Coordinates of C-alpha atoms in Angstrom, one line a residue:
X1 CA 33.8 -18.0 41.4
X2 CA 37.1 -16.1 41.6
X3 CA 37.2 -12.7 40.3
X4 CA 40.9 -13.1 40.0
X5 CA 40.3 -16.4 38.1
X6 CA 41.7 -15.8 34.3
X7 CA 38.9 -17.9 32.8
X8 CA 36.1 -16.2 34.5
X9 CA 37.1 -12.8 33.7
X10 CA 37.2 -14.0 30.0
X11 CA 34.4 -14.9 30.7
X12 CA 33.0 -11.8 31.7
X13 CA 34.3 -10.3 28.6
X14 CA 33.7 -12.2 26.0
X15 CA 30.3 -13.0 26.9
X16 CA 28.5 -10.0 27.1
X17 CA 30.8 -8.9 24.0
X18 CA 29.4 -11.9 22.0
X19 CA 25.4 -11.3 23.6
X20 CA 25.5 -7.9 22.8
X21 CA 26.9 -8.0 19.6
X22 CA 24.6 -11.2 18.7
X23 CA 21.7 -9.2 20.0
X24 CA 22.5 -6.5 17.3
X25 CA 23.5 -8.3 14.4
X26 CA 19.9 -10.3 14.8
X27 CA 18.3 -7.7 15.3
X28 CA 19.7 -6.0 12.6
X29 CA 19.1 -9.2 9.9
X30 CA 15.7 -9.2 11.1
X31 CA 15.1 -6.0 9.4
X32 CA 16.8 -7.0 6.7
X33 CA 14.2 -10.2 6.1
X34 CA 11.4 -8.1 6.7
X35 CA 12.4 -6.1 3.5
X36 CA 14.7 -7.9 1.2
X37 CA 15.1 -9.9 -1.1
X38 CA 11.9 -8.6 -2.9
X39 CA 12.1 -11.7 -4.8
X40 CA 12.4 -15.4 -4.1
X41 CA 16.0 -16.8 -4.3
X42 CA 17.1 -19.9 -3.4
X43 CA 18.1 -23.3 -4.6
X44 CA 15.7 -26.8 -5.3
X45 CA 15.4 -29.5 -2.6
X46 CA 15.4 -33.2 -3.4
X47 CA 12.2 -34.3 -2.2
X48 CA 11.0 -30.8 -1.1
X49 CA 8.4 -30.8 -4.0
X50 CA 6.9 -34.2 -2.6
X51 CA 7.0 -32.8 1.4
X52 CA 5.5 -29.3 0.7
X53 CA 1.8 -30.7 0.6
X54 CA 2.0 -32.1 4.1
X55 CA 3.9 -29.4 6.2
X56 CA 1.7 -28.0 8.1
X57 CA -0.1 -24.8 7.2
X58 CA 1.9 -22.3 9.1
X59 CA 5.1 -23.5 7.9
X60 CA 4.1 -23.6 4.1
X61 CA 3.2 -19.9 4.1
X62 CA 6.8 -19.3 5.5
X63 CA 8.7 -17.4 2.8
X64 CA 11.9 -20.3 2.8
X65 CA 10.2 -22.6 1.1
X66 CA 7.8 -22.8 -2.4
X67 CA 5.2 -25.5 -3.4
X68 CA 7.7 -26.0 -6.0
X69 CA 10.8 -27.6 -3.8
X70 CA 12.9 -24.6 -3.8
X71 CA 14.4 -23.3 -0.2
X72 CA 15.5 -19.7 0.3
X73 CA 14.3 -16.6 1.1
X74 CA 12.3 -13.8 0.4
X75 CA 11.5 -10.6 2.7
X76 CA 8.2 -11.5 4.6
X77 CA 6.7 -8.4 3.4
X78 CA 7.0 -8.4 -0.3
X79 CA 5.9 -12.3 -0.1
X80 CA 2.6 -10.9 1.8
X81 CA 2.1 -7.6 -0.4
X82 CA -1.1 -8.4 -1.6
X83 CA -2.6 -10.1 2.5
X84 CA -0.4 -6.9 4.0
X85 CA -2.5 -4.2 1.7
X86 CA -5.6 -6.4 2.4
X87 CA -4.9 -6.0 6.1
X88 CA -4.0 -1.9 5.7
X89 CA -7.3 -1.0 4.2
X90 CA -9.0 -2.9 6.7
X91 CA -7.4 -1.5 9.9
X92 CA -6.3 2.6 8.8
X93 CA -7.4 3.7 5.0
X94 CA -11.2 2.8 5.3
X95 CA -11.2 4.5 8.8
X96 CA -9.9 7.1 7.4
X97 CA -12.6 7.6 4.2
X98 CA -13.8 6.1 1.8
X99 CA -13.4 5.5 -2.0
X100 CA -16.7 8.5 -1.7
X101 CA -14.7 10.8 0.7
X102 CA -11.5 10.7 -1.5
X103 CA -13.6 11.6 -4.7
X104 CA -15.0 14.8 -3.4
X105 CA -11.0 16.0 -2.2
X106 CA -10.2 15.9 -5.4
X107 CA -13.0 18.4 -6.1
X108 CA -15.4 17.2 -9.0
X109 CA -16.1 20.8 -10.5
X110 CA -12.9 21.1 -10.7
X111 CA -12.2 18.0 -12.3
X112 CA -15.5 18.9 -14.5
X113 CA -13.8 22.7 -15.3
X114 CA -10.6 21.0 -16.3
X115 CA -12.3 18.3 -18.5
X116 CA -14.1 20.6 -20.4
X117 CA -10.7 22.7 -20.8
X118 CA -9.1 19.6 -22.5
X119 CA -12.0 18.6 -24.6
X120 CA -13.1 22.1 -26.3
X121 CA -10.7 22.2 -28.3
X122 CA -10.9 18.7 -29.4
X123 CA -14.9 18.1 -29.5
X124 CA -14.8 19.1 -33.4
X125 CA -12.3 16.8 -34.0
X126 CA -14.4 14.5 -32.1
X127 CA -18.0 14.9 -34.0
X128 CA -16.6 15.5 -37.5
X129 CA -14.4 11.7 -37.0
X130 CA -17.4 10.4 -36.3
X131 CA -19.8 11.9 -38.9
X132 CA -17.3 11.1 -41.7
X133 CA -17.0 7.6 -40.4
X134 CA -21.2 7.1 -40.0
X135 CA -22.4 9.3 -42.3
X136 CA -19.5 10.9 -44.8
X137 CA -22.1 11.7 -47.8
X138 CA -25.0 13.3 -45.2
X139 CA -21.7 15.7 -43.0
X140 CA -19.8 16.4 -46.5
X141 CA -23.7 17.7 -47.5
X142 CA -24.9 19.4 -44.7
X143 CA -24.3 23.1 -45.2
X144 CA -21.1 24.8 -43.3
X145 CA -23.6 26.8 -41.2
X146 CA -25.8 24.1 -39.5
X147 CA -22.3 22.5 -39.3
X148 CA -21.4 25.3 -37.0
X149 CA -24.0 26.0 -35.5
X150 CA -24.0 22.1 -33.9
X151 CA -20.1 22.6 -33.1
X152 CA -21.3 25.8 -31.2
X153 CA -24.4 23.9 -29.5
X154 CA -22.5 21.5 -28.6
X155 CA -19.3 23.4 -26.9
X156 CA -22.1 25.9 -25.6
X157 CA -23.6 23.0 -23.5
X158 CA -20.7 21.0 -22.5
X159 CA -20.0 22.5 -18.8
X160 CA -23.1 21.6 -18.1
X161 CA -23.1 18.2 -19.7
X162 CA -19.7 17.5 -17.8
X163 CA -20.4 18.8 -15.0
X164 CA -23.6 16.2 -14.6
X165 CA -21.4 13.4 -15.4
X166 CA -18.9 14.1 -12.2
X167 CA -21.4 14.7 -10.2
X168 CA -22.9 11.4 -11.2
X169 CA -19.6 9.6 -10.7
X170 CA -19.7 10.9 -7.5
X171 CA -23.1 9.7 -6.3
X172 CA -22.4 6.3 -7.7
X173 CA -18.6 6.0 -7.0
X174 CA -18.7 3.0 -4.7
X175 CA -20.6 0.9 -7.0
X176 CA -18.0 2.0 -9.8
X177 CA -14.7 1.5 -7.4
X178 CA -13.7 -1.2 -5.4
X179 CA -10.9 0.7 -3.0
X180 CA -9.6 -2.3 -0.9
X181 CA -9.2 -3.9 -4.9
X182 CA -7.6 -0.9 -6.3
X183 CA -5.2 -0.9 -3.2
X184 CA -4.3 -4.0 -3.2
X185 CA -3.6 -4.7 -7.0
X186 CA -1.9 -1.5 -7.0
X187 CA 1.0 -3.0 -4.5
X188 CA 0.9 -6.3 -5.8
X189 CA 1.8 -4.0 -9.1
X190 CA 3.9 -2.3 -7.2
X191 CA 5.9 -4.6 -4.7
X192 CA 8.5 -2.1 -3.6
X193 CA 6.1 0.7 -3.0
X194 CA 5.0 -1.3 0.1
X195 CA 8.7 -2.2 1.6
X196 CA 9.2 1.7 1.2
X197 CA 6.2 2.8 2.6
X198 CA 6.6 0.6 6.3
X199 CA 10.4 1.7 6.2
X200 CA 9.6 5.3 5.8
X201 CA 6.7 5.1 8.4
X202 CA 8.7 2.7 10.9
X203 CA 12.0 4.2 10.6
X204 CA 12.3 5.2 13.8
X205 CA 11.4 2.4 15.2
X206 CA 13.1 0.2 13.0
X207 CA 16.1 1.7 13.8
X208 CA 15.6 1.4 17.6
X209 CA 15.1 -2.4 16.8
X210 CA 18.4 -2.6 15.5
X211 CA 20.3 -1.0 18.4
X212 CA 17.8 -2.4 21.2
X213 CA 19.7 -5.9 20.0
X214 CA 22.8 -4.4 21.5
X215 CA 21.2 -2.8 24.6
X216 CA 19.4 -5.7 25.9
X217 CA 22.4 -8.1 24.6
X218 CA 25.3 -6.6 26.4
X219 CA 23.8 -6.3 30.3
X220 CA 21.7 -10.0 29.5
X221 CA 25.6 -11.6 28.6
X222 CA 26.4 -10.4 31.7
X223 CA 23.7 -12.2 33.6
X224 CA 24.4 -15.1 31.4
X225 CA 28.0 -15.2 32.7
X226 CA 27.4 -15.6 36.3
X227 CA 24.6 -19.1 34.9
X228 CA 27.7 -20.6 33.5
X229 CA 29.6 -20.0 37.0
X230 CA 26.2 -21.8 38.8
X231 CA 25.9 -24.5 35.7
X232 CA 29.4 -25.1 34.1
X233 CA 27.8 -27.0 31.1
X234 CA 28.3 -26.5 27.3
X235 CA 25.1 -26.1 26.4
X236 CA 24.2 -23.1 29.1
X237 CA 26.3 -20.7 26.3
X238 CA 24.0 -22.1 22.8
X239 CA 20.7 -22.2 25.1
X240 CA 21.4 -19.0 26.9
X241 CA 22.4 -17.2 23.5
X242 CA 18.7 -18.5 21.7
X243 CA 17.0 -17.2 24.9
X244 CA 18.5 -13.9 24.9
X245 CA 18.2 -13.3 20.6
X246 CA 14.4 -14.5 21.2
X247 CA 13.7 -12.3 24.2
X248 CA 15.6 -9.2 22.0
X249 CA 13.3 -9.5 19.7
X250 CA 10.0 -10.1 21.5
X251 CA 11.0 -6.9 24.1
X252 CA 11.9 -4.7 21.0
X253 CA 8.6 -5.3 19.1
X254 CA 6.5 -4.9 22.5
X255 CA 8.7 -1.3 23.4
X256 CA 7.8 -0.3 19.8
X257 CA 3.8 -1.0 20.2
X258 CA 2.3 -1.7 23.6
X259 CA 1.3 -0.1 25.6
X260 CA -1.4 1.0 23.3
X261 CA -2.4 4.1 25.4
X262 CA -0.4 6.4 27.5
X263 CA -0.1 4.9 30.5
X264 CA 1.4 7.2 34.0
X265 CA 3.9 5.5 36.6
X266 CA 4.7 7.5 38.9
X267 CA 5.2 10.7 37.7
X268 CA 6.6 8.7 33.6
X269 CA 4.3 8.5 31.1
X270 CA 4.7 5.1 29.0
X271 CA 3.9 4.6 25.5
X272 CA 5.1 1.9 22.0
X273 CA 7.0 4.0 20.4
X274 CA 5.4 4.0 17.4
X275 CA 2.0 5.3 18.8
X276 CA 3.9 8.6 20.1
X277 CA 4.9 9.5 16.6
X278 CA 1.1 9.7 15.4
X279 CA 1.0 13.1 13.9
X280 CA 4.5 12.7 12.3
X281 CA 3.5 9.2 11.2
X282 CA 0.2 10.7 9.6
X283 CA 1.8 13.2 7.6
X284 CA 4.4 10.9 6.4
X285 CA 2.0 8.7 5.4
X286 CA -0.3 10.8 4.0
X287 CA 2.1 12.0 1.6
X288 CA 2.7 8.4 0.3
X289 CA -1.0 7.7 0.0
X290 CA -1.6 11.3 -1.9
X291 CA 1.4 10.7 -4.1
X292 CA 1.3 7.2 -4.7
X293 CA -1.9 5.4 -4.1
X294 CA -5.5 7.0 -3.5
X295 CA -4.4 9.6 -7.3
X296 CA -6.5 10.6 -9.5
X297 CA -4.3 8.3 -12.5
X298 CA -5.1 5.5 -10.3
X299 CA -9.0 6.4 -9.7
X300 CA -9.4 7.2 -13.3
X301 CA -7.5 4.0 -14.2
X302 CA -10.0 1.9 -12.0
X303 CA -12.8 3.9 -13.2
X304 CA -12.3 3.1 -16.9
X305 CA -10.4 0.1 -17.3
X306 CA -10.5 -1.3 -13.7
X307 CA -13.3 -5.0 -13.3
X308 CA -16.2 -2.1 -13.0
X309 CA -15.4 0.0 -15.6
X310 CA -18.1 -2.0 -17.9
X311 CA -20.3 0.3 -15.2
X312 CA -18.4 3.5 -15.2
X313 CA -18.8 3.6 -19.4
X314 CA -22.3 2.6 -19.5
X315 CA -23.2 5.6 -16.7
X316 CA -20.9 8.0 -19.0
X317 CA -23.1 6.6 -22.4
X318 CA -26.4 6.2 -20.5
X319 CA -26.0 10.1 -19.6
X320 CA -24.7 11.5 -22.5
X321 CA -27.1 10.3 -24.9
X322 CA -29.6 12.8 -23.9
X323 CA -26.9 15.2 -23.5
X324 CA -26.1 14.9 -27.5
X325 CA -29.7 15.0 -28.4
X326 CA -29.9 18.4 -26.4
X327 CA -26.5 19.5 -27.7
X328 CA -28.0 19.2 -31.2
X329 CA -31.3 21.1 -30.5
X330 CA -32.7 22.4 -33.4
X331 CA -31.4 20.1 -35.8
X332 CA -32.3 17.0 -34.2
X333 CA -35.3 16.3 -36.4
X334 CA -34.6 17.2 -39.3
X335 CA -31.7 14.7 -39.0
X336 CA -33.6 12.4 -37.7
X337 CA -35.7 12.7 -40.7
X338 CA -32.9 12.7 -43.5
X339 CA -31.1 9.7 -42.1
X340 CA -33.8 7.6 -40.4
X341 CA -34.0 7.3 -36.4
X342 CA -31.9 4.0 -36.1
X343 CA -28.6 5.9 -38.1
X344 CA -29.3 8.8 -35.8
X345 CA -29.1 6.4 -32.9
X346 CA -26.1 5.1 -33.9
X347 CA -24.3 8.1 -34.4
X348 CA -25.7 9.7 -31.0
X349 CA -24.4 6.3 -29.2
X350 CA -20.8 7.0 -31.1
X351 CA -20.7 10.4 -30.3
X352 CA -21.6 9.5 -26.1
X353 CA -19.0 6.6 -26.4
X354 CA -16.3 8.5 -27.7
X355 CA -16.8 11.0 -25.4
X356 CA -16.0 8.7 -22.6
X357 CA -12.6 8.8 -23.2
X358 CA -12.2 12.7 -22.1
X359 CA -12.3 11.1 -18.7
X360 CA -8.9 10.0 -19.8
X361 CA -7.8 13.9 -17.6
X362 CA -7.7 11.7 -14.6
X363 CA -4.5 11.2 -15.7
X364 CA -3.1 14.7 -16.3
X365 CA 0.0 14.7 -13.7
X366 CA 0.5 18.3 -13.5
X367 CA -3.5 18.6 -12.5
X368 CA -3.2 15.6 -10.6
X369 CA -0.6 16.8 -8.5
X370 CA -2.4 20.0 -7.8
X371 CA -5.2 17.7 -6.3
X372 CA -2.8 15.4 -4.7
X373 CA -2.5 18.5 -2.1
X374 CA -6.1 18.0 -1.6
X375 CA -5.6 14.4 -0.2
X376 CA -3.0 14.7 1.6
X377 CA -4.1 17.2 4.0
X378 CA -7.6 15.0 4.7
X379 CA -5.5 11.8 5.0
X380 CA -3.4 14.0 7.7
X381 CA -6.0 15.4 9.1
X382 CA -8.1 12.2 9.5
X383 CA -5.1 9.6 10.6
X384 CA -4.3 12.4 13.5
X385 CA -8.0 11.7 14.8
X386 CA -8.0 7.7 14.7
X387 CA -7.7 6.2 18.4
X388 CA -4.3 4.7 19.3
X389 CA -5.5 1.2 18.8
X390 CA -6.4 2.1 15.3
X391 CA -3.7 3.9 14.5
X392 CA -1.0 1.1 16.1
X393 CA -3.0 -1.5 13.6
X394 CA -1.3 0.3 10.9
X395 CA 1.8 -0.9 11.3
X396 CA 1.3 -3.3 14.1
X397 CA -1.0 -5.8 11.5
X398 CA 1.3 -5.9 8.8
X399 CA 3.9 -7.7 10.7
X400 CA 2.2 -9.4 13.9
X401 CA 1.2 -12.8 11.9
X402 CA 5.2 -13.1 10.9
X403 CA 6.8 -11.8 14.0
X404 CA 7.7 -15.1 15.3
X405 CA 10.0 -16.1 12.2
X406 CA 12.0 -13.0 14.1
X407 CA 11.7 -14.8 17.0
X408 CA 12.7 -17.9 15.6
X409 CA 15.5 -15.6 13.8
X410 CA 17.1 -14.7 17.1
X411 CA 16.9 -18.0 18.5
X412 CA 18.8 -19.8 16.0
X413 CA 21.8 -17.2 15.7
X414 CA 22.1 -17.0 19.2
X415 CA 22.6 -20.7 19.3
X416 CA 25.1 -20.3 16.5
X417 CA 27.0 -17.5 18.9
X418 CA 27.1 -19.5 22.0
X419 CA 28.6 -22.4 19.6
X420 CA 31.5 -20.3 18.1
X421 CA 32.1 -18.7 21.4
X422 CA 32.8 -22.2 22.7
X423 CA 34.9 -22.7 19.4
X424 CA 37.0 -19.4 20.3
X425 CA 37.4 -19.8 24.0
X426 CA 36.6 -23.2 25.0
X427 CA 34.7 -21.9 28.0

């Protein structure tokens, strides 16, 4: 080794140029997969179709390739929404509360105030579509004043009647919600609201990932120079490139999580990077879940059209039946009497089943976002509690199972930059 010697100093140029700048780039692409394309594109295989059943598990679930014979691409985390909202439940939102927690932030008297706001001035409508329909002749008889006097019953006793059916929601809201279903059908819904979430929440790190590339690139190259002087050989440059894009990667993603509590050398204190934003993380996340997911559309949504809602509507019937019979009071018997008990059934079923649909507030968004404040302070306040190895599973489980396709990632383009650097300068 001559430092005078032309080709070495190239050498010591070029390399850590091409290392460093490799380093980034893959680094930088490896963000990119995580993310985009939110859909599969790519092109059909001759014999792919025939292959896929007998690749091996791990490399079927790869997001390249499709049962169908097509190869491409599609980022790793809108091809595992619905597994990476499985996985996020699990690990952070049930340690935070559940489905039962979230229902009392948003207040049920309040809910039950606000309900009975909507539906006063709708609750004639209401009985006299339902009269006409089940009994026109006996309503178009009944004299204006027993008329009125069952619209007044009725409004009269409806804060109570409400308020009784949110607080049974409440008490029977786990039966009636499935959170970790509602979650995950809700991203699978919404694929993009995912991707934005972990960029918003790992932006910092993400962007560290991204320059890291460069950092550990640029002095490796130089390392890598002085194994070419000791090995002259053409593969040292292709080998030594996939080592150090592999190594950028794996060193990135453990600076980002591990380690997992504080831990003191000397008089530093080391940390992942990700874990030392907790309280920033929280609230950003919060917001997302407040604004986004764990809302009152989406728990009124679930309650009455979500796989239980068969329950949620016979709870709502089941209590307002008596509820109606009460409402009508007085006139109850009489009715009973002039129609027969099975009509008066009916109609008292009708009235409790149309009620149902005053539930239909949950989706209000200007009184939604009032109680969307609600959540996101107990999501804050709640995240900002869980241990560090909680918390790091946030983030930490929705990519572990993938990180080696960045691995792998690195590996091949740093080949493919040792290769062209041999193209270039033939050294």
């Amino acid at each position: 080794m001559h430092w005078s010697d032309p080709r070495f100093l190239t050498q010591l140029v070029s390399v850590p140029l091409f290392t460093g700048v490799i380093g980034y780039v893959t680094n930088w692409t490896g963000v990119i997969m995580l993310f985009q394309p939110m859909r599969f594109h790519g092109v059909r295989v001759p014999g792919l179709r025939f292959l896929y059943p007998y690749l091996p598990r791990r490399v079927q679930v790869i997001p390249a390739i499709t049962h169908d014979g097509r190869f491409g691409w599609q980022g790793i985390i809108p091809s595992r929404v619905a597994k990476m909202a499985s996985i996020s439940v699990d690990k952070a939102l049930l340690k935070v509360g559940s489905i039962g927690d979230f229902y009392r932030e948003f207040e049920p008297d309040k809910i039950a105030d606000h309900i009975c706001a909507t539906a006063r001035g709708e609750i004639r409508g209401v009985l006299e579509h339902i009269m006409e329909r089940e009994q026109p002749r006996l309503w178009h008889d009944l004299p204006p004043v027993l008329k009125s006097a069952v619209y007044t019953r009725v409004e009269q006793r409806l804060p109570v009647v409400v308020r009784g059916l949110t607080e049974q929601l409440g008490e029977h809201i786990e039966q009636l919600i499935d959170a970790k279903l509602l979650v995950i059908r809700y991203f699978e819904e919404h694929p993009e609201l995912m991707n934005d979430m972990l960029r918003e929440v790992g932006r910092k790190e993400l962007r560290f990932m991204r320059n890291f590339g460069f950092y550990f690139g640029f002095p490796a190259g130089i390392g890598l120079v002085f194994v070419l002087e000791a090995v002259p050989q053409w593969w040292v440059l292709p080998l030594g490139g996939a080592v150090v894009g592999w190594i950028a990667n794996w060193i990135g993603i453990k600076l980002i999580f591990e380690p997992v509590f504080p831990r003191r050398v000397g008089p530093f204190v080391f940390q992942g990077l990700f874990l030392r934003r907790q309280p920033e993380v929280s609230d950003v996340l919060a917001e997302i879940i407040a604004e986004d997911v764990i809302t009152m559309k989406n728990v009124g949504d679930e309650l009455l059209t979500g796989p239980r809602s068969d329950r949620t509507r016979y709870l709502l019937e089941t209590a307002l039946r008596p509820a109606v019979d009460d409402a009508v009071g007085f006139a109850r018997t009489a009715v009973r009497v002039g129609i027969g008990t099975e009509r008066y059934d009916r109609i008292r079923d009708a009235v409790a089943h149309e009620a149902v649909e005053f539930a239909s507030v949950f989706g209000d968004q200007e009184f939604g976002q009032q109680q969307a404040g609600k959540i996101r302070r107990f999501v804050a306040r709640q995240m900002r509690q869980l241990r560090a190895d909680e918390f790091n599973e946030l983030l930490r489980s929705a990519i572990k199972q993938d990180e080696w396709l960045l691995f792998v990632h690195g590996g091949v383009l740093g080949i493919g930059a040792g290769l062209i650097h041999l193209a270039i300068f033939r050294v």
